[in-house]
Short mmCIF file of C-alpha atoms (C1' of nucleotides) and ligand atoms in Angstrom, two decimals:
data_model
loop_
_atom_site.label_atom_id
_atom_site.label_comp_id
_atom_site.label_asym_id
_atom_site.label_seq_id
_atom_site.Cartn_x
_atom_site.Cartn_y
_atom_site.Cartn_z
CA MET A 20 -3.16 0.35 4.91
CA LEU A 21 -2.22 -1.05 1.38
CA ARG A 22 -3.72 1.60 -0.25
CA LEU A 23 -3.34 4.25 -3.04
CA THR A 24 -3.88 7.61 -2.77
CA LYS A 25 -6.90 9.49 -3.58
CA ARG A 26 -4.83 11.41 -6.32
CA ALA A 27 -3.87 8.43 -7.94
CA GLU A 28 -7.11 6.56 -8.32
CA TYR A 29 -8.51 9.77 -9.66
CA GLY A 30 -6.07 9.64 -11.74
CA LEU A 31 -6.04 6.33 -12.94
CA THR A 32 -9.76 6.61 -13.35
CA ALA A 33 -9.08 9.92 -15.46
CA LEU A 34 -7.09 7.91 -17.72
CA VAL A 35 -9.54 4.88 -18.11
CA HIS A 36 -12.11 7.61 -18.82
CA LEU A 37 -10.17 9.32 -21.60
CA VAL A 38 -9.09 5.45 -23.18
CA ASP A 39 -13.22 4.97 -23.41
CA HIS A 40 -13.42 8.52 -24.79
CA SER A 41 -10.07 8.70 -27.14
CA GLY A 42 -9.83 11.38 -29.60
CA GLU A 43 -12.33 13.57 -27.52
CA THR A 44 -10.70 16.19 -25.37
CA VAL A 45 -12.46 15.81 -22.12
CA SER A 46 -12.47 18.79 -19.31
CA ALA A 47 -11.21 17.86 -15.52
CA ARG A 48 -14.87 19.26 -14.67
CA LYS A 49 -16.24 16.72 -16.92
CA ILE A 50 -14.48 13.57 -15.51
CA SER A 51 -15.08 14.67 -11.86
CA GLU A 52 -19.16 15.03 -12.49
CA HIS A 53 -19.21 12.15 -14.77
CA TYR A 54 -17.70 10.05 -12.04
CA SER A 55 -18.66 12.43 -8.67
CA LEU A 56 -15.46 13.44 -7.79
CA PRO A 57 -13.98 16.67 -6.38
CA HIS A 58 -13.26 17.94 -9.38
CA ARG A 59 -10.31 20.43 -8.25
CA LEU A 60 -8.22 17.24 -7.08
CA VAL A 61 -9.08 15.49 -10.35
CA GLY A 62 -7.55 18.62 -12.21
CA GLU A 63 -4.65 17.86 -9.68
CA ALA A 64 -4.20 14.44 -11.05
CA LEU A 65 -4.32 15.85 -14.69
CA LYS A 66 -2.26 18.39 -14.44
CA ASP A 67 0.40 15.53 -13.21
CA LEU A 68 -0.13 13.04 -15.94
CA CYS A 69 0.14 15.96 -18.23
CA ARG A 70 3.34 17.29 -17.00
CA ALA A 71 4.68 13.36 -17.10
CA GLY A 72 3.76 13.98 -20.68
CA PHE A 73 0.82 11.09 -20.77
CA LEU A 74 -1.98 13.63 -21.96
CA HIS A 75 -1.93 16.96 -24.37
CA SER A 76 -3.84 19.74 -22.38
CA GLU A 77 -5.75 22.59 -24.36
CA ARG A 78 -6.65 25.79 -22.78
CA GLY A 79 -9.79 27.77 -22.66
CA PRO A 80 -13.28 27.06 -23.13
CA ALA A 81 -13.76 23.48 -24.81
CA GLY A 82 -10.29 22.78 -23.35
CA GLY A 83 -9.29 19.67 -21.47
CA TYR A 84 -7.02 16.74 -21.65
CA GLN A 85 -6.35 13.85 -24.34
CA LEU A 86 -4.35 10.61 -24.13
CA ALA A 87 -0.78 11.44 -25.81
CA ARG A 88 0.49 7.92 -25.78
CA GLN A 89 -1.04 4.54 -26.79
CA PRO A 90 -2.92 3.38 -23.83
CA GLY A 91 -1.35 0.01 -24.41
CA SER A 92 1.74 1.14 -23.71
CA LEU A 93 1.27 3.34 -20.72
CA THR A 94 1.67 1.27 -17.60
CA VAL A 95 0.15 1.74 -14.39
CA GLY A 96 3.45 1.65 -12.86
CA GLU A 97 4.08 4.67 -14.89
CA ALA A 98 1.16 6.57 -14.27
CA VAL A 99 0.82 5.92 -10.50
CA ALA A 100 4.80 6.81 -10.43
CA ALA A 101 3.74 10.23 -11.99
CA LEU A 102 0.73 10.83 -9.83
CA GLU A 103 2.48 9.92 -6.07
CA GLY A 104 6.06 8.99 -6.78
CA ALA A 105 7.70 6.14 -7.52
CA PRO A 106 9.10 4.18 -4.47
CA GLU A 107 12.51 4.78 -3.43
CA GLY A 108 15.31 3.47 -5.66
CA THR A 109 15.65 -0.38 -5.14
CA ASP A 110 18.67 -0.77 -6.72
CA CYS A 111 20.38 -4.24 -6.21
CA GLU A 112 22.39 -6.68 -7.47
CA ALA A 113 19.79 -9.02 -8.90
CA LYS A 114 17.80 -6.11 -10.23
CA ALA A 115 20.65 -4.85 -11.73
CA LEU A 116 21.13 -8.26 -13.80
CA VAL A 117 17.63 -7.91 -15.18
CA GLY A 118 18.74 -4.56 -16.14
CA LEU A 119 21.70 -6.03 -18.50
CA GLY A 120 19.59 -8.37 -19.93
CA TYR A 121 20.21 -12.14 -17.99
CA GLY A 122 17.14 -13.93 -17.68
CA PRO A 123 14.11 -13.11 -19.73
CA LEU A 124 12.45 -9.77 -19.14
CA GLY A 125 8.97 -9.10 -17.68
CA ASP A 126 8.12 -12.34 -15.71
CA LEU A 127 11.12 -13.79 -13.90
CA ASN A 128 11.28 -14.15 -10.64
CA VAL A 129 14.19 -11.95 -9.11
CA GLU A 130 13.14 -13.14 -5.92
CA SER A 131 15.35 -16.31 -6.30
CA LYS A 132 18.41 -14.28 -6.55
CA CYS A 133 17.06 -11.76 -3.63
CA LEU A 134 20.18 -10.54 -1.24
CA ILE A 135 18.60 -8.51 1.23
CA ARG A 136 16.36 -11.05 2.59
CA SER A 137 13.78 -8.07 3.74
CA PRO A 138 10.30 -9.68 3.27
CA LEU A 139 8.76 -6.15 2.92
CA HIS A 140 11.38 -5.37 0.32
CA LYS A 141 10.53 -8.57 -1.67
CA ILE A 142 6.41 -7.50 -1.87
CA GLN A 143 6.91 -4.18 -2.51
CA GLU A 144 9.00 -5.58 -5.61
CA ASP A 145 6.52 -7.77 -6.17
CA ILE A 146 3.68 -5.23 -6.41
CA TRP A 147 5.34 -2.40 -7.96
CA ARG A 148 6.61 -5.35 -10.81
CA GLN A 149 2.82 -6.15 -11.42
CA PHE A 150 2.07 -2.43 -11.77
CA GLU A 151 5.07 -2.40 -14.81
CA ARG A 152 3.62 -4.61 -16.66
CA THR A 153 0.02 -3.74 -16.45
CA THR A 154 -1.55 -1.21 -19.25
CA ILE A 155 -4.14 1.31 -18.54
CA GLN A 156 -5.69 -0.51 -21.82
CA GLU A 157 -6.21 -3.80 -19.72
CA LEU A 158 -7.37 -1.73 -17.00
CA ALA A 159 -10.18 -0.21 -19.05
CA SER A 160 -10.62 -3.33 -21.11
CA PRO A 161 -10.15 -6.47 -19.40
CA GLU A 162 -10.19 -8.40 -22.27
CA PHE A 163 -7.12 -7.31 -23.29
CA THR A 164 -5.58 -9.07 -20.22
CA LEU A 165 -6.25 -12.62 -22.01
CA LEU A 166 -3.69 -11.16 -24.48
CA ARG A 167 -1.00 -10.69 -22.51
CA ASN A 168 -1.54 -14.28 -20.73
CA GLU A 169 -1.72 -15.83 -23.75
CA ARG A 170 1.45 -17.99 -23.29
CA GLY A 171 0.55 -18.01 -19.32
CA THR A 172 -1.50 -20.40 -17.37
CA LEU A 173 -4.79 -18.26 -17.24
CA GLN A 174 -7.73 -19.42 -18.54
CA PRO A 175 -11.23 -16.96 -18.94
CA LEU A 176 -14.06 -17.77 -16.92
CA GLN A 177 -16.63 -20.33 -18.10
CA THR A 178 -19.79 -18.54 -18.83
CA SER A 179 -21.80 -21.66 -19.43
CA ALA A 180 -23.75 -20.76 -16.52
CA MET B 4 2.57 5.66 -1.16
CA LEU B 5 1.41 2.04 -1.35
CA ARG B 6 3.44 0.95 1.31
CA LEU B 7 3.08 -1.90 4.16
CA THR B 8 2.68 -0.40 7.41
CA LYS B 9 5.61 -0.78 9.78
CA ARG B 10 3.72 -2.86 11.87
CA ALA B 11 3.23 -5.62 9.02
CA GLU B 12 7.08 -5.35 8.03
CA TYR B 13 7.82 -6.58 11.51
CA GLY B 14 5.19 -9.07 11.73
CA LEU B 15 6.53 -10.54 8.42
CA THR B 16 10.12 -10.10 9.25
CA ALA B 17 9.57 -12.07 12.54
CA LEU B 18 7.82 -14.41 10.63
CA VAL B 19 10.53 -15.12 8.24
CA HIS B 20 12.29 -15.57 11.14
CA LEU B 21 10.42 -18.01 13.08
CA VAL B 22 10.38 -19.99 9.48
CA ASP B 23 14.56 -19.89 9.63
CA HIS B 24 14.40 -20.82 13.60
CA SER B 25 11.61 -23.69 13.15
CA GLY B 26 11.00 -25.49 16.56
CA GLU B 27 12.86 -22.89 18.80
CA THR B 28 11.16 -20.13 21.08
CA VAL B 29 12.22 -17.22 20.05
CA SER B 30 11.33 -14.01 22.28
CA ALA B 31 9.89 -10.51 20.92
CA ARG B 32 13.53 -8.87 22.44
CA LYS B 33 15.40 -11.62 20.32
CA ILE B 34 14.13 -10.71 17.17
CA SER B 35 14.09 -7.26 17.30
CA GLU B 36 17.78 -6.84 18.38
CA HIS B 37 18.73 -9.39 15.60
CA TYR B 38 16.99 -7.02 12.91
CA SER B 39 17.97 -3.79 14.99
CA LEU B 40 14.24 -3.06 15.28
CA PRO B 41 11.83 -1.48 18.06
CA HIS B 42 11.21 -4.52 20.24
CA ARG B 43 8.08 -2.85 21.35
CA LEU B 44 6.52 -2.99 17.94
CA VAL B 45 8.09 -6.34 17.10
CA GLY B 46 5.90 -7.44 20.12
CA GLU B 47 2.94 -5.77 19.35
CA ALA B 48 3.23 -7.14 15.93
CA LEU B 49 3.78 -10.86 17.31
CA LYS B 50 0.35 -10.00 19.92
CA ASP B 51 -1.47 -9.69 16.45
CA LEU B 52 -0.28 -12.68 14.79
CA CYS B 53 -0.84 -15.01 17.92
CA ARG B 54 -3.96 -13.59 18.38
CA ALA B 55 -4.96 -14.81 14.85
CA GLY B 56 -3.67 -18.27 15.81
CA PHE B 57 -0.58 -17.96 13.69
CA LEU B 58 1.80 -18.14 16.49
CA HIS B 59 2.18 -20.31 19.58
CA SER B 60 3.19 -18.18 22.53
CA GLU B 61 4.91 -18.88 26.13
CA ARG B 62 5.42 -16.43 29.15
CA GLY B 63 7.90 -16.12 31.25
CA PRO B 64 11.46 -16.18 30.74
CA ALA B 65 12.92 -17.93 28.30
CA GLY B 66 9.16 -17.62 26.96
CA GLY B 67 8.61 -16.33 23.24
CA TYR B 68 7.02 -17.60 20.11
CA GLN B 69 6.84 -20.30 17.64
CA LEU B 70 5.09 -20.91 14.40
CA ALA B 71 1.55 -22.49 15.11
CA ARG B 72 1.33 -23.46 11.02
CA GLN B 73 3.14 -24.88 8.59
CA PRO B 74 5.18 -21.94 6.80
CA GLY B 75 3.98 -23.50 3.53
CA SER B 76 0.31 -22.73 4.41
CA LEU B 77 0.27 -19.72 6.14
CA THR B 78 0.09 -16.77 3.22
CA VAL B 79 1.18 -13.30 3.20
CA GLY B 80 -2.38 -12.34 2.77
CA GLU B 81 -3.65 -13.98 6.16
CA ALA B 82 -0.51 -12.64 7.89
CA VAL B 83 -0.86 -8.86 6.57
CA ALA B 84 -4.91 -9.25 7.47
CA ALA B 85 -3.57 -9.86 10.69
CA LEU B 86 -1.62 -7.39 10.95
CA GLU B 87 -3.33 -4.51 9.84
CA GLY B 88 -6.38 -5.45 8.48
CA ALA B 89 -7.64 -7.05 5.10
CA PRO B 90 -9.20 -4.42 2.77
CA GLU B 91 -12.68 -3.77 3.06
CA GLY B 92 -15.58 -6.73 1.99
CA THR B 93 -14.79 -6.51 -1.68
CA ASP B 94 -17.49 -8.85 -2.77
CA CYS B 95 -19.19 -8.54 -6.17
CA GLU B 96 -20.87 -11.06 -8.35
CA ALA B 97 -17.56 -12.08 -10.40
CA LYS B 98 -15.92 -12.58 -7.29
CA ALA B 99 -18.93 -14.76 -5.86
CA LEU B 100 -18.55 -17.23 -9.10
CA VAL B 101 -15.15 -18.18 -7.56
CA GLY B 102 -16.32 -19.13 -4.47
CA LEU B 103 -19.01 -21.39 -5.92
CA GLY B 104 -16.21 -22.83 -7.98
CA TYR B 105 -16.81 -21.60 -11.88
CA GLY B 106 -13.30 -21.47 -13.18
CA PRO B 107 -10.03 -22.56 -11.96
CA LEU B 108 -9.25 -21.06 -8.32
CA GLY B 109 -5.83 -19.42 -7.74
CA ASP B 110 -4.94 -17.94 -10.89
CA LEU B 111 -7.97 -17.22 -12.72
CA ASN B 112 -8.40 -13.45 -13.87
CA VAL B 113 -11.47 -12.42 -12.25
CA GLU B 114 -11.01 -9.10 -13.89
CA SER B 115 -12.88 -10.42 -17.05
CA LYS B 116 -16.11 -10.56 -15.27
CA CYS B 117 -15.47 -7.02 -13.10
CA LEU B 118 -18.67 -5.53 -12.86
CA ILE B 119 -17.98 -2.16 -11.10
CA ARG B 120 -15.43 -0.41 -13.26
CA SER B 121 -13.27 1.13 -10.74
CA PRO B 122 -9.36 0.92 -11.75
CA LEU B 123 -8.25 1.42 -8.24
CA HIS B 124 -10.77 -1.89 -7.41
CA LYS B 125 -9.13 -3.71 -9.89
CA ILE B 126 -5.48 -3.11 -8.68
CA GLN B 127 -6.16 -4.12 -5.08
CA GLU B 128 -7.58 -6.77 -6.01
CA ASP B 129 -4.47 -7.91 -8.27
CA ILE B 130 -2.25 -7.40 -5.10
CA TRP B 131 -4.26 -9.08 -2.28
CA ARG B 132 -4.59 -12.23 -4.91
CA GLN B 133 -1.12 -11.88 -5.39
CA PHE B 134 -0.79 -11.78 -1.04
CA GLU B 135 -2.87 -14.80 -0.63
CA ARG B 136 -1.05 -17.14 -2.79
CA THR B 137 2.20 -16.02 -1.45
CA THR B 138 3.20 -18.58 1.53
CA ILE B 139 5.80 -16.87 4.03
CA GLN B 140 7.59 -20.01 3.41
CA GLU B 141 8.21 -18.56 -0.40
CA LEU B 142 8.86 -15.25 1.44
CA ALA B 143 11.50 -17.06 3.51
CA SER B 144 13.46 -19.54 0.97
CA PRO B 145 12.60 -18.00 -2.70
CA GLU B 146 13.29 -21.43 -4.24
CA PHE B 147 10.04 -22.60 -3.05
CA THR B 148 8.61 -19.63 -5.31
CA LEU B 149 10.05 -22.09 -8.40
CA LEU B 150 7.97 -25.28 -7.19
CA ARG B 151 4.81 -23.03 -7.44
CA ASN B 152 5.49 -21.87 -10.51
CA GLU B 153 6.49 -25.47 -12.23
CA ARG B 154 3.46 -24.89 -14.89
CA GLY B 155 4.32 -21.38 -15.07
CA THR B 156 6.12 -19.16 -17.82
CA LEU B 157 8.50 -18.36 -15.13
CA GLN B 158 12.58 -19.54 -15.48
CA PRO B 159 15.08 -19.44 -13.04
CA LEU B 160 18.25 -16.67 -13.87
CA GLN B 161 21.12 -18.01 -15.35
CA THR B 162 23.74 -17.93 -12.90
CA SER B 163 26.56 -18.81 -15.69
CA ALA B 164 27.51 -15.17 -15.15
"C1'" DC C 14 9.09 -16.44 48.34
"C1'" DT C 15 11.16 -12.89 45.51
"C1'" DT C 16 12.94 -11.45 41.61
"C1'" DA C 17 13.09 -10.54 36.92
"C1'" DA C 18 12.04 -11.52 32.12
"C1'" DT C 19 8.37 -12.13 29.37
"C1'" DT C 20 3.44 -12.01 27.07
"C1'" DG C 21 -1.09 -9.54 26.90
"C1'" DG C 22 -3.66 -5.16 26.38
"C1'" DC C 23 -4.83 -0.83 25.78
"C1'" DA C 24 -4.61 4.31 25.86
"C1'" DC C 25 -2.02 8.19 24.37
"C1'" DC C 26 0.87 11.10 22.16
"C1'" DC C 27 3.28 13.48 18.07
"C1'" DG C 28 4.98 14.29 13.88
"C1'" DA C 29 4.12 12.77 8.87
"C1'" DT C 30 1.07 12.16 5.37
"C1'" DT C 31 -3.06 13.44 2.67
"C1'" DG C 32 -7.75 15.24 1.08
"C1'" DG C 33 -9.45 19.33 -0.25
"C1'" DT C 34 -9.48 24.04 -1.02
"C1'" DG C 35 -7.58 29.40 -2.04
"C1'" DC C 36 -5.55 31.73 -4.97
"C1'" DT C 37 -3.54 33.91 -9.12
"C1'" DA C 38 -2.03 33.93 -13.82
"C1'" DA C 39 -2.23 32.51 -18.44
"C1'" DT C 40 -5.01 30.58 -22.74
"C1'" DA C 41 -8.52 30.90 -25.90
"C1'" DG C 42 -13.25 30.88 -27.55
"C1'" DA C 43 -17.63 33.47 -27.67
"C1'" DT D 8 -14.86 41.72 -22.63
"C1'" DC D 9 -16.30 37.52 -20.59
"C1'" DT D 10 -15.81 33.19 -19.26
"C1'" DA D 11 -14.08 28.84 -18.90
"C1'" DT D 12 -10.60 26.16 -18.72
"C1'" DT D 13 -5.55 24.58 -17.51
"C1'" DA D 14 -1.22 25.95 -14.67
"C1'" DG D 15 1.16 26.23 -10.36
"C1'" DC D 16 1.58 26.53 -5.96
"C1'" DA D 17 0.70 27.66 -0.86
"C1'" DC D 18 -2.13 26.19 2.42
"C1'" DC D 19 -4.82 24.03 6.06
"C1'" DA D 20 -6.99 20.10 8.62
"C1'" DA D 21 -8.20 15.75 9.31
"C1'" DT D 22 -6.33 11.47 9.32
"C1'" DC D 23 -3.19 7.92 10.30
"C1'" DG D 24 0.88 5.75 11.85
"C1'" DG D 25 5.11 4.65 14.19
"C1'" DG D 26 6.13 4.41 18.61
"C1'" DT D 27 5.92 4.36 23.97
"C1'" DG D 28 3.63 4.30 28.52
"C1'" DC D 29 1.70 1.69 31.87
"C1'" DC D 30 0.02 -2.46 34.48
"C1'" DA D 31 -1.42 -6.63 34.59
"C1'" DA D 32 -0.91 -12.02 34.27
"C1'" DT D 33 2.75 -15.59 33.93
"C1'" DT D 34 6.62 -18.53 34.88
"C1'" DA D 35 11.53 -19.58 35.03
"C1'" DA D 36 15.02 -19.00 38.33
"C1'" DG D 37 17.69 -17.68 42.57
S1 SF4 E 227 13.60 -7.19 -3.69
FE1 SF4 E 227 15.69 -8.47 -3.73
S2 SF4 E 227 15.69 -8.91 -5.71
FE2 SF4 E 227 14.24 -7.34 -5.57
S3 SF4 E 227 15.38 -5.23 -5.75
FE3 SF4 E 227 15.02 -5.78 -3.42
S4 SF4 E 227 17.16 -6.98 -2.90
FE4 SF4 E 227 16.81 -6.93 -5.22
S1 SF4 E 228 -12.31 -5.67 -9.07
FE1 SF4 E 228 -13.74 -6.21 -9.87
S2 SF4 E 228 -13.60 -8.20 -10.18
FE2 SF4 E 228 -12.76 -7.68 -8.43
S3 SF4 E 228 -14.24 -7.74 -6.57
FE3 SF4 E 228 -13.92 -5.50 -7.73
S4 SF4 E 228 -15.61 -5.42 -8.74
FE4 SF4 E 228 -15.24 -7.69 -8.75
#
DNA sequence: CTTAATTGGCACCCGATTGGTGCTAATAGA
DNA sequence: TCTATTAGCACCAATCGGGTGCCAATTAAG
């Protein structure tokens, strides 16, 4: 129920690992052994991410992968879409308005103009919007989330205890 | 990929329908016919919601279901958990802190203290947190979302166009 | 009392999805 | 040459999920 595929999980794990080892060239085997994952599947996920242009690959011994984009600009949504496909084209009038620049981008509540009243549809939209505004940088280093919310209502936990 | 089950979809649809027909007793057949859904599955979903105590049921002809709770206090998380099960017990130290009252409830960013660095886990948590703070009232009447965000950064879309 | 329409509960089937592997080619360092 | 890697794709087996069958219990209507 409501879970990402293993392929997506492995891909995101690999991405986080590559963020943490920025600059290095890491092979699929290294990553799979580090997290005790089936190395062939990790390889498949990395291939997907490479095909999508998120990684540089190098063959041969001492080959492997590197990040090809800034981790702060690569969103979870893009990664998941590359790994297991984006949800079917959910285009409606409300969404078109966003694309045309009406209303503030990012955090606007599209639901207020939702036309087809399918609760499932709205929820899918909610999830996907969250994916598209979450970067793998935030995934790897949660402290970056605070930056994104500088204008929001979120407050860091008090560690005084 | 990353989708709710049909059972959850039908259940949420039925809940929204019951919100819109508050006070009435609506049968599974009526709902299924209204939305062109397989009526047996809608029935199964309604049974789940009834077992969870979210609905009152009445048998016999002219029987059916009614909401047993205020739609503004019944969250999507509760409904989905009853319909297709909650995610496995994701309890960690960071979450325990929330339960003990450290930090503001609701919108705090638990990730800043996340111990096990599994990106999948964080994402599941993100989604589930959103579920738990979304009520079926908001699902049925999006304008209620504005109320919830009165202190937030969200702005309603300009309908001037 | 009989009938019909509903909820309640559960088992079962079948098709789709998915986790995982096999196999082969291309690349490149030692 | 040998080996370790990526690239690509097909394929299998197990699980999951949508949907149905079946029957009992309940209750309104005739
Ligand atoms: S959920 Fe509503 S607002 Fe969002 S794309 Fe679908 S119809 Fe449009
Ligand atoms: S995602 Fe992190 S903070 Fe949330 S429950 Fe899991 S370990 Fe705890």
